[in-house]
XYZ file of C-alpha atoms in Angstrom:
255
model
C 124.757 -194.916 -187.278
C 126.698 -191.656 -186.950
C 123.881 -189.890 -188.802
C 121.383 -191.128 -186.214
C 123.305 -190.179 -183.079
C 124.203 -186.645 -184.035
C 123.163 -183.069 -183.373
C 122.554 -180.725 -186.234
C 122.876 -180.859 -189.991
C 125.880 -180.185 -192.209
C 124.926 -177.341 -194.534
C 127.158 -176.046 -197.287
C 128.664 -172.685 -196.404
C 128.603 -173.224 -192.636
C 131.668 -174.234 -190.635
C 129.761 -176.158 -187.960
C 126.624 -178.277 -187.808
C 123.510 -176.193 -187.571
C 119.813 -176.373 -186.734
C 116.940 -174.283 -188.052
C 116.218 -171.464 -185.612
C 112.645 -171.159 -186.910
C 111.931 -174.769 -185.947
C 113.581 -174.365 -182.543
C 111.520 -171.284 -181.697
C 108.289 -172.880 -182.910
C 108.999 -176.006 -180.847
C 109.681 -173.846 -177.789
C 106.314 -172.166 -178.343
C 104.542 -175.520 -178.573
C 106.148 -176.768 -175.373
C 105.509 -173.479 -173.595
C 101.797 -173.638 -174.436
C 101.326 -177.059 -172.841
C 103.724 -176.238 -169.999
C 101.788 -173.122 -168.961
C 98.462 -174.981 -169.194
C 99.687 -177.787 -166.923
C 101.380 -175.306 -164.561
C 98.279 -173.145 -164.164
C 96.107 -176.226 -163.667
C 98.365 -177.271 -160.792
C 98.609 -173.754 -159.370
C 94.938 -172.799 -159.558
C 93.142 -176.144 -159.225
C 95.698 -178.137 -157.241
C 95.583 -180.999 -159.749
C 99.097 -182.185 -160.676
C 98.031 -184.923 -163.102
C 98.598 -182.822 -166.229
C 101.902 -181.550 -164.857
C 103.103 -185.113 -164.335
C 102.098 -186.037 -167.878
C 103.895 -183.007 -169.288
C 107.060 -183.711 -167.272
C 107.302 -187.187 -168.777
C 106.740 -185.792 -172.278
C 109.275 -183.017 -171.631
C 111.854 -185.543 -170.457
C 111.420 -187.778 -173.509
C 111.552 -184.779 -175.850
C 114.827 -183.433 -174.486
C 116.382 -186.873 -174.079
C 115.872 -187.393 -177.820
C 117.312 -183.960 -178.613
C 120.422 -184.392 -176.470
C 121.156 -188.120 -176.485
C 119.982 -189.147 -179.969
C 119.251 -186.495 -182.583
C 117.048 -183.377 -182.522
C 115.594 -184.220 -185.930
C 113.777 -187.142 -184.263
C 112.266 -184.990 -181.476
C 108.440 -184.860 -181.872
C 108.022 -181.130 -181.196
C 110.776 -180.244 -183.660
C 109.169 -182.478 -186.289
C 105.846 -180.722 -185.732
C 107.512 -177.305 -185.835
C 109.275 -178.291 -189.060
C 105.851 -178.848 -190.589
C 104.510 -175.549 -189.236
C 107.476 -173.453 -190.448
C 108.089 -175.332 -193.696
C 107.188 -172.263 -195.764
C 109.680 -169.971 -194.004
C 113.260 -169.385 -195.068
C 115.566 -171.318 -192.688
C 117.604 -169.380 -190.145
C 120.619 -171.490 -189.288
C 122.234 -171.447 -185.864
C 125.088 -173.468 -184.413
C 123.923 -176.810 -183.039
C 126.547 -177.031 -180.293
C 125.157 -174.161 -178.212
C 121.607 -175.400 -178.753
C 122.582 -178.863 -177.540
C 124.087 -177.262 -174.417
C 120.836 -175.375 -173.801
C 118.804 -178.545 -174.335
C 121.068 -180.346 -171.858
C 119.966 -177.833 -169.224
C 116.364 -178.651 -170.121
C 117.113 -182.365 -169.785
C 118.609 -181.869 -166.310
C 115.552 -179.885 -165.244
C 113.282 -182.590 -166.691
C 115.073 -185.313 -164.689
C 114.787 -183.176 -161.545
C 111.055 -182.612 -162.080
C 110.519 -186.304 -162.833
C 112.115 -187.226 -159.520
C 110.238 -184.578 -157.532
C 106.785 -184.503 -159.107
C 106.229 -187.846 -160.825
C 108.170 -190.396 -158.780
C 107.927 -188.899 -155.288
C 104.865 -186.626 -155.610
C 106.650 -183.855 -153.727
C 104.939 -180.462 -153.652
C 106.738 -177.312 -152.604
C 108.749 -174.243 -153.625
C 111.474 -176.291 -155.335
C 108.912 -177.637 -157.814
C 107.520 -174.152 -158.342
C 110.868 -172.513 -159.110
C 111.992 -175.403 -161.316
C 108.818 -175.155 -163.391
C 109.080 -171.358 -163.551
C 112.671 -171.606 -164.765
C 111.614 -174.001 -167.536
C 108.776 -171.663 -168.504
C 111.163 -168.707 -168.642
C 113.605 -170.612 -170.864
C 110.842 -171.679 -173.250
C 109.162 -168.264 -173.298
C 112.339 -166.323 -174.067
C 113.216 -168.755 -176.842
C 109.752 -168.641 -178.408
C 108.874 -164.980 -177.913
C 112.188 -163.194 -178.287
C 114.460 -165.732 -179.938
C 116.775 -165.426 -176.942
C 118.430 -168.696 -175.964
C 119.281 -168.292 -172.284
C 120.979 -171.702 -172.286
C 123.224 -170.495 -175.112
C 124.174 -167.475 -172.994
C 125.086 -169.835 -170.143
C 127.133 -171.920 -172.595
C 129.081 -168.811 -173.525
C 129.955 -168.203 -169.861
C 131.600 -171.632 -169.573
C 133.218 -171.679 -173.014
C 135.884 -169.251 -174.152
C 135.318 -170.066 -177.815
C 132.948 -167.618 -179.514
C 129.525 -168.858 -180.495
C 129.272 -169.673 -184.149
C 126.501 -169.315 -186.687
C 123.994 -167.249 -184.737
C 121.146 -165.946 -186.922
C 120.626 -162.201 -187.270
C 123.922 -161.492 -185.525
C 122.643 -162.510 -182.089
C 126.079 -163.704 -180.957
C 127.762 -160.386 -181.630
C 127.380 -157.204 -179.598
C 126.425 -154.238 -181.768
C 126.105 -150.599 -180.756
C 122.471 -149.657 -180.431
C 120.941 -147.706 -183.248
C 118.622 -144.798 -182.574
C 115.462 -146.881 -183.093
C 116.624 -149.351 -180.415
C 117.199 -146.788 -177.686
C 114.674 -146.268 -174.874
C 114.138 -142.715 -173.699
C 112.967 -141.454 -170.316
C 109.390 -140.816 -171.486
C 109.039 -144.427 -172.612
C 110.275 -145.629 -169.218
C 107.673 -143.421 -167.527
C 104.953 -144.859 -169.776
C 105.963 -148.416 -168.877
C 106.007 -147.540 -165.171
C 102.547 -145.940 -165.415
C 101.296 -148.992 -167.286
C 102.427 -151.333 -164.505
C 100.811 -149.071 -161.905
C 97.635 -149.171 -163.990
C 97.772 -152.983 -164.071
C 98.216 -153.026 -160.284
C 95.250 -150.689 -159.700
C 92.967 -152.605 -162.057
C 93.995 -155.960 -160.576
C 93.487 -154.686 -157.029
C 90.019 -153.317 -157.834
C 88.974 -156.527 -159.562
C 90.197 -158.659 -156.661
C 88.490 -156.409 -154.097
C 85.265 -156.460 -156.126
C 85.396 -160.230 -156.250
C 85.967 -160.440 -152.491
C 83.092 -158.021 -151.849
C 80.826 -160.000 -154.177
C 81.713 -163.240 -152.393
C 80.973 -161.615 -149.044
C 77.617 -160.406 -150.337
C 76.789 -163.879 -151.608
C 77.795 -165.390 -148.275
C 75.701 -162.802 -146.424
C 72.725 -163.584 -148.667
C 73.137 -167.294 -147.977
C 73.176 -166.636 -144.243
C 70.062 -164.470 -144.517
C 68.324 -167.170 -146.539
C 69.209 -169.751 -143.891
C 67.826 -167.479 -141.174
C 64.601 -166.935 -143.145
C 64.223 -170.678 -143.659
C 64.726 -171.298 -139.936
C 62.179 -168.619 -139.124
C 59.669 -170.160 -141.521
C 60.233 -173.597 -140.005
C 59.841 -172.125 -136.524
C 56.638 -170.354 -137.541
C 55.263 -173.574 -139.010
C 56.097 -175.457 -135.830
C 54.550 -172.697 -133.743
C 51.390 -172.765 -135.862
C 51.086 -176.516 -135.491
C 51.519 -176.242 -131.755
C 49.048 -173.405 -131.311
C 46.048 -174.833 -129.430
C 42.646 -174.132 -130.976
C 40.471 -171.583 -129.270
C 37.986 -174.182 -127.964
C 40.811 -176.004 -126.133
C 41.942 -172.743 -124.605
C 38.367 -171.882 -123.597
C 38.076 -175.247 -121.870
C 41.328 -174.677 -120.020
C 42.977 -177.604 -121.846
C 45.488 -175.630 -123.897
C 48.553 -177.220 -122.266
C 47.022 -180.696 -122.428
C 46.295 -180.187 -126.115
C 49.990 -179.366 -126.717
C 51.034 -182.427 -124.726
C 48.720 -184.708 -126.723
C 49.883 -183.259 -130.027
C 53.621 -183.717 -129.280
C 54.363 -180.058 -128.718
C 56.074 -180.615 -125.380
């Protein structure tokens, strides 16, 4: 029973229970993919169905990791299969469990707001964004923000961090960022802003042109209908010659 309700594996040569960092990062990437899809669907389309489904899945996933055993969590099982050919990178399970506990709290909050009460607002937005940030940093950079938070509340040093991530090392020359690189990054963001602005303005102008064309088409259709009606109500010349033009219109329903 103790093997079921546990967190991490006992590996020879390590002082504490550990988990495979490769699996954790891969699982974070899997969850991030579906999280961003559901988030964008809600943000752009206004459909929260996929977000509600993901919240339930997210809650179950992290409940298994924290309350039972991470080796039974579906995303970690899938990531184990994906990374099975890579050499394991072991990291302390205790800080990971702390980080997953934060995810579980956020999942419970989102379940209450989005699924149970169907509440829409900034609180949902920032909660989802925080989850996305946690998952993205774990998957993309291997940075466990929850582990950093754990370190703030625990005086004991983190143990068994792969690649020396727990320790602070002086930067080597290749890691330093010079002023020119900062300028390049700044110019790049300005470039992104200019391109985005032009694309948005072009789209707005195109929409206005389409709307203007629709209005012109409507006017042309109305004119054509008016011309048809006018043609139908135009008395023939013989009726006009007889002085019965107005009577002809009356008899033909044009008045």
